mmCIF file of C-alpha atoms and ligand atoms in Angstrom:
data_model
loop_
_atom_site.group_PDB
_atom_site.id
_atom_site.type_symbol
_atom_site.label_atom_id
_atom_site.label_comp_id
_atom_site.label_asym_id
_atom_site.label_seq_id
_atom_site.Cartn_x
_atom_site.Cartn_y
_atom_site.Cartn_z
ATOM 1 C CA MET A 1374 11.261 -7.454 -14.337
ATOM 2 C CA ALA A 1375 13.401 -8.870 -12.122
ATOM 3 C CA HIS A 1376 16.373 -6.908 -13.172
ATOM 4 C CA ILE A 1377 18.291 -8.833 -10.658
ATOM 5 C CA SER A 1378 21.904 -7.357 -9.201
ATOM 6 C CA LYS A 1379 23.210 -8.614 -5.793
ATOM 7 C CA HIS A 1380 24.008 -5.985 -3.420
ATOM 8 C CA SER A 1381 24.739 -5.812 0.208
ATOM 9 C CA SER A 1382 23.246 -2.616 1.033
ATOM 10 C CA SER A 1383 21.465 0.075 1.613
ATOM 11 C CA SER A 1384 18.479 1.277 0.694
ATOM 12 C CA SER A 1385 19.135 3.462 -2.070
ATOM 13 C CA THR A 1386 18.759 0.897 -5.088
ATOM 14 C CA PRO A 1387 22.140 0.377 -6.467
ATOM 15 C CA THR A 1388 20.795 -0.642 -9.488
ATOM 16 C CA ALA A 1389 20.871 0.858 -12.948
ATOM 17 C CA ALA A 1390 17.714 -1.074 -13.063
ATOM 18 C CA ALA A 1391 16.019 1.858 -11.567
ATOM 19 C CA ASN A 1392 16.437 4.199 -14.561
ATOM 20 C CA SER A 1393 16.926 2.037 -17.101
ATOM 21 C CA PRO A 1394 16.003 -1.423 -16.610
ATOM 22 C CA SER A 1395 17.064 -2.404 -20.582
ATOM 23 C CA SER A 1396 20.476 -1.930 -19.649
ATOM 24 C CA PHE A 1397 20.835 -3.623 -16.671
ATOM 25 C CA PHE A 1398 20.341 -7.296 -17.029
ATOM 26 C CA ALA A 1399 21.737 -8.808 -20.332
ATOM 27 C CA PRO A 1400 20.459 -12.380 -20.009
ATOM 28 C CA ARG A 1401 22.581 -14.493 -21.805
ATOM 29 C CA THR A 1402 21.323 -17.737 -23.609
ATOM 30 C CA TYR A 1403 23.088 -20.856 -22.663
ATOM 31 C CA GLY A 1404 23.071 -23.067 -25.890
ATOM 32 C CA ALA A 1405 23.755 -26.546 -24.521
ATOM 33 C CA ILE A 1406 21.999 -26.090 -21.542
ATOM 34 C CA ALA A 1407 19.828 -28.645 -21.747
ATOM 35 C CA LEU A 1408 22.010 -31.404 -22.325
ATOM 36 C CA ALA A 1409 24.770 -30.027 -19.829
ATOM 37 C CA PHE A 1410 21.920 -29.649 -17.297
ATOM 38 C CA ALA A 1411 21.169 -33.573 -17.701
ATOM 39 C CA VAL A 1412 24.682 -33.933 -17.349
ATOM 40 C CA GLY A 1413 24.715 -31.938 -13.951
ATOM 41 C CA LEU A 1414 21.842 -34.050 -12.615
ATOM 42 C CA LEU A 1415 23.848 -37.078 -13.257
ATOM 43 C CA ALA A 1416 27.067 -35.652 -11.628
ATOM 44 C CA GLY A 1417 24.800 -34.517 -8.735
ATOM 45 C CA SER A 1418 23.713 -38.080 -7.831
ATOM 46 C CA HIS A 1419 27.198 -39.245 -7.073
ATOM 47 C CA ALA A 1420 28.242 -39.752 -3.540
ATOM 48 C CA LEU A 1421 31.533 -38.778 -2.087
ATOM 49 C CA ASP A 1422 33.728 -41.179 -0.331
ATOM 50 C CA ASN A 1423 35.162 -38.541 2.048
ATOM 51 C CA TYR A 1424 31.859 -37.099 3.215
ATOM 52 C CA ASN A 1425 32.502 -35.342 6.324
ATOM 53 C CA ASN A 1426 29.118 -35.103 8.193
ATOM 54 C CA THR A 1427 31.182 -34.005 11.845
ATOM 55 C CA LYS A 1428 28.865 -31.356 13.776
ATOM 56 C CA THR A 1429 30.848 -29.407 15.882
ATOM 57 C CA SER A 1430 29.690 -28.288 19.350
ATOM 58 C CA SER A 1431 28.025 -25.267 20.246
ATOM 59 C CA THR A 1432 30.095 -23.112 18.893
ATOM 60 C CA ALA A 1433 28.206 -23.654 15.958
ATOM 61 C CA ALA A 1434 26.259 -21.264 17.505
ATOM 62 C CA ALA A 1435 24.717 -20.082 14.850
ATOM 63 C CA SER A 1436 26.034 -16.686 15.148
ATOM 64 C CA ALA A 1437 28.431 -16.695 12.413
ATOM 65 C CA THR A 1438 25.800 -15.990 9.823
ATOM 66 C CA SER A 1439 27.860 -13.260 8.477
ATOM 67 C CA ALA A 1440 31.420 -14.363 7.865
ATOM 68 C CA ALA A 1441 32.585 -11.046 6.886
ATOM 69 C CA SER A 1442 32.688 -9.913 10.673
ATOM 70 C CA ALA A 1443 33.001 -13.081 12.394
ATOM 71 C CA VAL A 1444 35.635 -14.230 14.266
ATOM 72 C CA VAL A 1445 36.501 -17.553 12.874
ATOM 73 C CA PRO A 1446 37.679 -20.479 14.680
ATOM 74 C CA PRO A 1447 41.364 -21.881 13.482
ATOM 75 C CA GLU A 1448 39.790 -25.159 12.877
ATOM 76 C CA TRP A 1449 37.155 -23.594 10.665
ATOM 77 C CA LYS A 1450 39.905 -22.611 8.411
ATOM 78 C CA THR A 1451 41.333 -26.179 7.490
ATOM 79 C CA ARG A 1452 37.988 -28.016 6.636
ATOM 80 C CA LYS A 1453 35.365 -28.824 4.754
ATOM 81 C CA PHE A 1454 31.733 -27.768 5.160
ATOM 82 C CA TRP A 1455 28.921 -29.683 3.457
ATOM 83 C CA PRO A 1456 25.464 -28.467 2.710
ATOM 84 C CA ALA A 1457 24.213 -30.972 5.662
ATOM 85 C CA ASP A 1458 26.382 -28.579 7.852
ATOM 86 C CA LEU A 1459 25.604 -25.174 7.237
ATOM 87 C CA GLU A 1460 22.790 -25.264 9.465
ATOM 88 C CA ALA A 1461 24.882 -26.557 12.591
ATOM 89 C CA HIS A 1462 27.832 -24.402 11.776
ATOM 90 C CA PHE A 1463 26.699 -21.284 10.375
ATOM 91 C CA GLY A 1464 23.199 -21.100 11.803
ATOM 92 C CA ILE A 1465 21.276 -20.923 8.238
ATOM 93 C CA HIS A 1466 18.377 -22.636 8.182
ATOM 94 C CA ALA A 1467 18.372 -24.787 4.966
ATOM 95 C CA VAL A 1468 15.695 -24.048 2.472
ATOM 96 C CA PRO A 1469 16.132 -25.663 -0.944
ATOM 97 C CA THR A 1470 14.326 -22.947 -2.542
ATOM 98 C CA LEU A 1471 13.070 -19.624 -2.613
ATOM 99 C CA LEU A 1472 10.687 -19.081 0.412
ATOM 100 C CA ILE A 1473 7.944 -16.331 0.042
ATOM 101 C CA PRO A 1474 6.709 -15.322 3.277
ATOM 102 C CA GLU A 1475 2.691 -14.962 3.921
ATOM 103 C CA THR A 1476 3.318 -11.237 4.345
ATOM 104 C CA LEU A 1477 4.568 -10.866 0.528
ATOM 105 C CA ARG A 1478 2.063 -13.505 -0.383
ATOM 106 C CA PRO A 1479 -0.658 -11.777 -1.837
ATOM 107 C CA TYR A 1480 1.253 -9.405 -3.610
ATOM 108 C CA VAL A 1481 2.904 -12.308 -5.097
ATOM 109 C CA ASP A 1482 -0.201 -13.959 -6.146
ATOM 110 C CA SER A 1483 -2.040 -11.000 -7.431
ATOM 111 C CA HIS A 1484 0.537 -9.884 -9.813
ATOM 112 C CA ASP A 1485 1.229 -11.998 -13.297
ATOM 113 C CA ILE A 1486 4.782 -11.904 -13.572
ATOM 114 C CA THR A 1487 4.657 -12.605 -17.193
ATOM 115 C CA THR A 1488 3.492 -8.938 -17.689
ATOM 116 C CA ASP A 1489 6.827 -7.799 -16.389
ATOM 117 C CA TYR A 1490 9.011 -5.576 -18.675
ATOM 118 C CA GLY A 1491 11.859 -7.564 -18.420
ATOM 119 C CA TYR A 1492 9.928 -10.801 -19.097
ATOM 120 C CA LEU A 1493 8.218 -9.793 -22.394
ATOM 121 C CA LYS A 1494 11.838 -8.188 -23.295
ATOM 122 C CA ASN A 1495 13.144 -11.852 -23.507
ATOM 123 C CA GLN A 1496 9.872 -13.746 -23.453
ATOM 124 C CA ASP A 1497 11.189 -16.848 -25.784
ATOM 125 C CA LEU A 1498 14.527 -16.684 -23.719
ATOM 126 C CA TYR A 1499 12.558 -17.039 -19.789
ATOM 127 C CA ASP A 1500 10.346 -19.015 -21.031
ATOM 128 C CA ASN A 1501 13.040 -21.488 -22.520
ATOM 129 C CA TYR A 1502 14.619 -21.300 -18.841
ATOM 130 C CA ALA A 1503 11.230 -22.267 -17.377
ATOM 131 C CA ARG A 1504 10.980 -25.276 -19.432
ATOM 132 C CA VAL A 1505 14.204 -26.119 -18.668
ATOM 133 C CA PHE A 1506 14.581 -25.341 -15.059
ATOM 134 C CA GLY A 1507 10.842 -25.239 -13.956
ATOM 135 C CA PRO A 1508 10.120 -28.856 -12.899
ATOM 136 C CA PHE A 1509 13.647 -29.365 -11.669
ATOM 137 C CA ILE A 1510 13.063 -26.433 -9.306
ATOM 138 C CA ASP A 1511 9.967 -28.302 -8.048
ATOM 139 C CA THR A 1512 12.380 -31.477 -7.219
ATOM 140 C CA LEU A 1513 14.796 -29.386 -4.517
ATOM 141 C CA PRO A 1514 12.768 -29.805 -1.576
ATOM 142 C CA THR A 1515 12.711 -33.497 -2.120
ATOM 143 C CA ARG A 1516 15.947 -33.840 -3.268
ATOM 144 C CA ALA A 1517 18.914 -35.470 -1.125
ATOM 145 C CA PRO A 1518 21.576 -33.215 -0.102
ATOM 146 C CA ASP A 1519 23.976 -31.784 -3.080
ATOM 147 C CA GLU A 1520 27.542 -32.998 -2.337
ATOM 148 C CA ARG A 1521 29.149 -31.741 -5.307
ATOM 149 C CA LEU A 1522 29.545 -28.577 -3.464
ATOM 150 C CA TYR A 1523 31.517 -27.799 -0.061
ATOM 151 C CA VAL A 1524 32.238 -24.422 1.603
ATOM 152 C CA GLN A 1525 36.306 -23.922 2.813
ATOM 153 C CA TRP A 1526 38.300 -20.902 4.046
ATOM 154 C CA THR A 1527 39.475 -19.095 1.346
ATOM 155 C CA GLY A 1528 41.387 -16.505 3.107
ATOM 156 C CA ASP A 1529 41.164 -13.273 4.827
ATOM 157 C CA VAL A 1530 40.217 -11.404 2.192
ATOM 158 C CA LYS A 1531 37.075 -13.485 0.824
ATOM 159 C CA LYS A 1532 36.595 -15.882 3.505
ATOM 160 C CA PHE A 1533 34.700 -18.784 3.266
ATOM 161 C CA GLY A 1534 33.994 -19.806 -0.612
ATOM 162 C CA VAL A 1535 32.410 -22.758 -2.395
ATOM 163 C CA PHE A 1536 34.572 -25.440 -4.227
ATOM 164 C CA SER A 1537 33.175 -28.603 -6.231
ATOM 165 C CA THR A 1538 34.457 -31.753 -5.443
ATOM 166 C CA ILE A 1539 33.588 -32.958 -9.181
ATOM 167 C CA TYR A 1540 33.951 -32.005 -12.791
ATOM 168 C CA ILE A 1541 31.147 -30.137 -13.275
ATOM 169 C CA PRO A 1542 30.911 -29.387 -17.307
ATOM 170 C CA SER A 1543 29.868 -25.606 -18.617
ATOM 171 C CA GLY A 1544 26.443 -25.367 -18.277
ATOM 172 C CA THR A 1545 25.386 -27.188 -15.279
ATOM 173 C CA PHE A 1546 22.748 -26.812 -12.661
ATOM 174 C CA LEU A 1547 24.917 -25.824 -9.463
ATOM 175 C CA ALA A 1548 22.190 -24.298 -6.744
ATOM 176 C CA GLU A 1549 19.210 -22.561 -6.351
ATOM 177 C CA TYR A 1550 19.775 -18.946 -4.851
ATOM 178 C CA SER A 1551 17.405 -19.690 -1.848
ATOM 179 C CA GLY A 1552 16.095 -17.445 0.544
ATOM 180 C CA LEU A 1553 13.727 -15.261 2.018
ATOM 181 C CA LEU A 1554 11.851 -12.997 -0.366
ATOM 182 C CA VAL A 1555 12.156 -9.532 1.155
ATOM 183 C CA ASN A 1556 10.810 -6.075 0.186
ATOM 184 C CA HIS A 1557 13.277 -3.981 2.262
ATOM 185 C CA SER A 1558 16.753 -4.204 2.054
ATOM 186 C CA ARG A 1559 18.826 -5.598 5.299
ATOM 187 C CA SER A 1560 22.039 -4.478 4.161
ATOM 188 C CA THR A 1561 23.671 -8.094 4.318
ATOM 189 C CA ASP A 1562 26.083 -9.344 2.491
ATOM 190 C CA TYR A 1563 23.904 -11.876 1.264
ATOM 191 C CA GLU A 1564 21.226 -10.293 -0.452
ATOM 192 C CA TRP A 1565 20.384 -10.765 -4.178
ATOM 193 C CA SER A 1566 18.169 -7.452 -4.926
ATOM 194 C CA TYR A 1567 15.578 -7.341 -7.870
ATOM 195 C CA LEU A 1568 13.358 -4.353 -9.174
ATOM 196 C CA SER A 1569 10.012 -6.306 -9.455
ATOM 197 C CA ASP A 1570 6.839 -5.083 -11.235
ATOM 198 C CA ILE A 1571 5.044 -5.980 -8.333
ATOM 199 C CA PRO A 1572 2.762 -2.729 -6.667
ATOM 200 C CA ASP A 1573 2.836 -2.290 -3.317
ATOM 201 C CA LYS A 1574 -0.232 -1.116 -1.679
ATOM 202 C CA ASP A 1575 0.487 2.246 -2.689
ATOM 203 C CA GLY A 1576 0.892 0.908 -6.424
ATOM 204 C CA HIS A 1577 4.876 1.892 -6.315
ATOM 205 C CA THR A 1578 6.563 -1.167 -7.861
ATOM 206 C CA MET A 1579 8.565 -2.766 -4.871
ATOM 207 C CA SER A 1580 12.240 -3.556 -4.877
ATOM 208 C CA LEU A 1581 12.492 -7.287 -3.759
ATOM 209 C CA GLY A 1582 15.227 -9.205 -2.398
ATOM 210 C CA ILE A 1583 16.132 -12.696 -2.213
ATOM 211 C CA ASP A 1584 18.007 -12.214 1.783
ATOM 212 C CA ALA A 1585 19.938 -15.418 2.883
ATOM 213 C CA GLN A 1586 21.425 -14.248 5.790
ATOM 214 C CA VAL A 1587 19.678 -16.982 8.043
ATOM 215 C CA VAL A 1588 17.532 -18.809 5.484
ATOM 216 C CA GLY A 1589 19.317 -20.228 2.424
ATOM 217 C CA ASN A 1590 21.575 -22.674 1.084
ATOM 218 C CA ILE A 1591 25.193 -22.928 -0.134
ATOM 219 C CA ALA A 1592 24.601 -20.656 -2.718
ATOM 220 C CA ARG A 1593 25.176 -17.846 -0.659
ATOM 221 C CA PHE A 1594 28.832 -18.440 0.055
ATOM 222 C CA ILE A 1595 29.576 -18.384 -3.615
ATOM 223 C CA ASN A 1596 32.354 -15.418 -4.059
ATOM 224 C CA HIS A 1597 32.615 -12.784 -6.964
ATOM 225 C CA ASP A 1598 35.302 -12.717 -9.511
ATOM 226 C CA ASP A 1599 35.485 -10.851 -12.838
ATOM 227 C CA ASP A 1600 35.893 -13.921 -14.862
ATOM 228 C CA PRO A 1601 33.602 -16.290 -12.983
ATOM 229 C CA ASN A 1602 32.916 -19.805 -13.567
ATOM 230 C CA ALA A 1603 29.223 -19.661 -13.111
ATOM 231 C CA ASP A 1604 26.576 -17.168 -13.868
ATOM 232 C CA SER A 1605 23.020 -16.220 -12.331
ATOM 233 C CA VAL A 1606 20.007 -17.419 -14.627
ATOM 234 C CA TYR A 1607 16.787 -15.916 -13.790
ATOM 235 C CA VAL A 1608 13.826 -17.988 -14.132
ATOM 236 C CA PRO A 1609 10.120 -16.960 -14.027
ATOM 237 C CA TRP A 1610 8.624 -19.890 -12.294
ATOM 238 C CA ARG A 1611 5.025 -19.928 -10.199
ATOM 239 C CA ASN A 1612 4.770 -16.664 -10.720
ATOM 240 C CA ALA A 1613 8.185 -15.432 -8.932
ATOM 241 C CA TRP A 1614 11.638 -14.782 -10.210
ATOM 242 C CA ARG A 1615 14.187 -17.642 -8.921
ATOM 243 C CA VAL A 1616 17.850 -17.090 -9.218
ATOM 244 C CA LEU A 1617 19.968 -20.061 -10.250
ATOM 245 C CA TYR A 1618 23.705 -20.416 -10.603
ATOM 246 C CA VAL A 1619 24.581 -22.481 -13.565
ATOM 247 C CA SER A 1620 28.390 -22.934 -14.720
ATOM 248 C CA VAL A 1621 29.320 -21.498 -17.772
ATOM 249 C CA ARG A 1622 32.842 -23.178 -18.055
ATOM 250 C CA ASP A 1623 33.961 -26.682 -16.813
ATOM 251 C CA ILE A 1624 35.067 -26.678 -13.469
ATOM 252 C CA TRP A 1625 37.400 -29.353 -12.086
ATOM 253 C CA PRO A 1626 37.660 -30.698 -8.835
ATOM 254 C CA GLY A 1627 39.007 -28.628 -6.022
ATOM 255 C CA GLU A 1628 38.360 -25.441 -8.257
ATOM 256 C CA GLU A 1629 36.432 -22.189 -6.673
ATOM 257 C CA VAL A 1630 33.019 -21.870 -7.748
ATOM 258 C CA THR A 1631 32.473 -18.163 -8.787
ATOM 259 C CA VAL A 1632 30.139 -15.569 -10.209
ATOM 260 C CA SER A 1633 29.848 -11.760 -10.768
ATOM 261 C CA TYR A 1634 27.805 -10.018 -8.635
ATOM 262 C CA GLY A 1635 27.783 -7.158 -11.024
ATOM 263 C CA ALA A 1636 29.902 -3.605 -10.675
ATOM 264 C CA ASN A 1637 26.614 -2.092 -8.599
ATOM 265 C CA TYR A 1638 27.425 -4.480 -5.676
ATOM 266 C CA TRP A 1639 30.455 -3.639 -5.623
ATOM 267 C CA GLU A 1640 30.067 0.167 -6.023
ATOM 268 C CA THR A 1641 27.506 0.152 -3.591
ATOM 269 C CA ARG A 1642 29.808 -1.536 -1.170
ATOM 270 C CA ASN A 1643 32.564 1.244 -2.122
ATOM 271 C CA LYS A 1644 30.163 4.019 -1.581
ATOM 272 C CA ALA A 1645 29.190 2.636 2.072
ATOM 273 C CA ALA A 1646 32.755 1.956 3.046
ATOM 274 C CA ALA A 1647 33.837 5.758 2.109
ATOM 275 C CA THR A 1648 30.767 7.194 3.882
ATOM 276 C CA ALA A 1649 31.508 4.815 6.845
HETATM 277 C C1 SAM B 700 27.704 -13.640 -0.712
HETATM 278 S S1 SAM B 700 28.998 -13.272 0.376
HETATM 279 C C2 SAM B 700 29.909 -14.999 -0.006
HETATM 280 C C3 SAM B 700 30.316 -15.473 1.086
HETATM 281 C C4 SAM B 700 31.342 -14.791 1.935
HETATM 282 N N1 SAM B 700 32.800 -14.880 1.185
HETATM 283 C C5 SAM B 700 31.571 -15.666 3.605
HETATM 284 O O1 SAM B 700 32.293 -15.916 3.866
HETATM 285 O O2 SAM B 700 29.896 -15.917 3.988
HETATM 286 C C6 SAM B 700 29.682 -11.959 -0.477
HETATM 287 C C7 SAM B 700 30.717 -11.287 0.663
HETATM 288 O O3 SAM B 700 31.787 -11.929 0.101
HETATM 289 C C8 SAM B 700 33.073 -11.474 0.108
HETATM 290 N N2 SAM B 700 33.564 -11.724 -1.268
HETATM 291 C C9 SAM B 700 33.032 -12.363 -2.134
HETATM 292 N N3 SAM B 700 33.965 -12.271 -3.098
HETATM 293 C C10 SAM B 700 34.665 -11.229 -2.910
HETATM 294 C C11 SAM B 700 36.218 -10.722 -3.598
HETATM 295 N N4 SAM B 700 36.183 -11.268 -4.954
HETATM 296 N N5 SAM B 700 36.357 -10.166 -3.153
HETATM 297 C C12 SAM B 700 36.681 -9.848 -1.992
HETATM 298 N N6 SAM B 700 35.416 -10.143 -1.021
HETATM 299 C C13 SAM B 700 34.573 -10.898 -1.496
HETATM 300 C C14 SAM B 700 32.431 -9.758 0.724
HETATM 301 O O4 SAM B 700 32.645 -9.598 1.829
HETATM 302 C C15 SAM B 700 30.838 -9.983 0.389
HETATM 303 O O5 SAM B 700 30.336 -9.220 0.653
#
């Protein structure tokens, strides 16, 4: 299955998934998720009084897709960026949900993910996630921009991060980690990688990733914390694994939203830094 972990790089799979899938991703069950999910939808419909949709100039230059290496204009360090601003300022082509390219479509369509090892191991859990979240995923393309969350500079270490403008109860849907499904890592800061059970043309299982470097949404700005207030939930929907971020604690207005990227993410990065 989708033993998903976030990693930044390289070819080498950073995950234990390759060797011991069962130990890699231990899904947690969110007891009150359905109820809180409904609350989240309600909260998500609140409009912001101070919504700032100001577009800046051409420096929006679409080039700042990787904030990690970009020189950030001083004025960008003091303002908020709303979901509707991300394309103009960061060059991220907004997609609300997973984008499967035509090149991978035949592989995705010819494989039934309900035969995946990980799915079968936790079938009840994943069926429940699909039941709760699946229909909502289908509405994402037609929903108005989600103004609960905004992007703001956090400092020179983490760069940009995502903050809440409202109180968000534990168990609330925050965002799908949207992006382009890829079968090769481009070593970006913005890729969730996972081992799938989908065979490639040679019969080898594919290593897939959701790459949000140039196609994505606000979820790609959510930073890591060892004690996060949100978690990733892996949802089998329309025969593809979707990654959703869900709050696991109450989040208060002005608080940064964080998830755990998993140890593999940082191990891989540290190794890459050590050999650079
Ligand atoms: C998905 S991006 C998150 C958004 C990123 N901060 C930005 O400005 O675009 C992941 C990258 O953010 C940075 N990052 C995230 N959490 C961090 C943390 N707790 N400490 C240091 N850097 C962090 C790292 O550079 C990481 O590779």
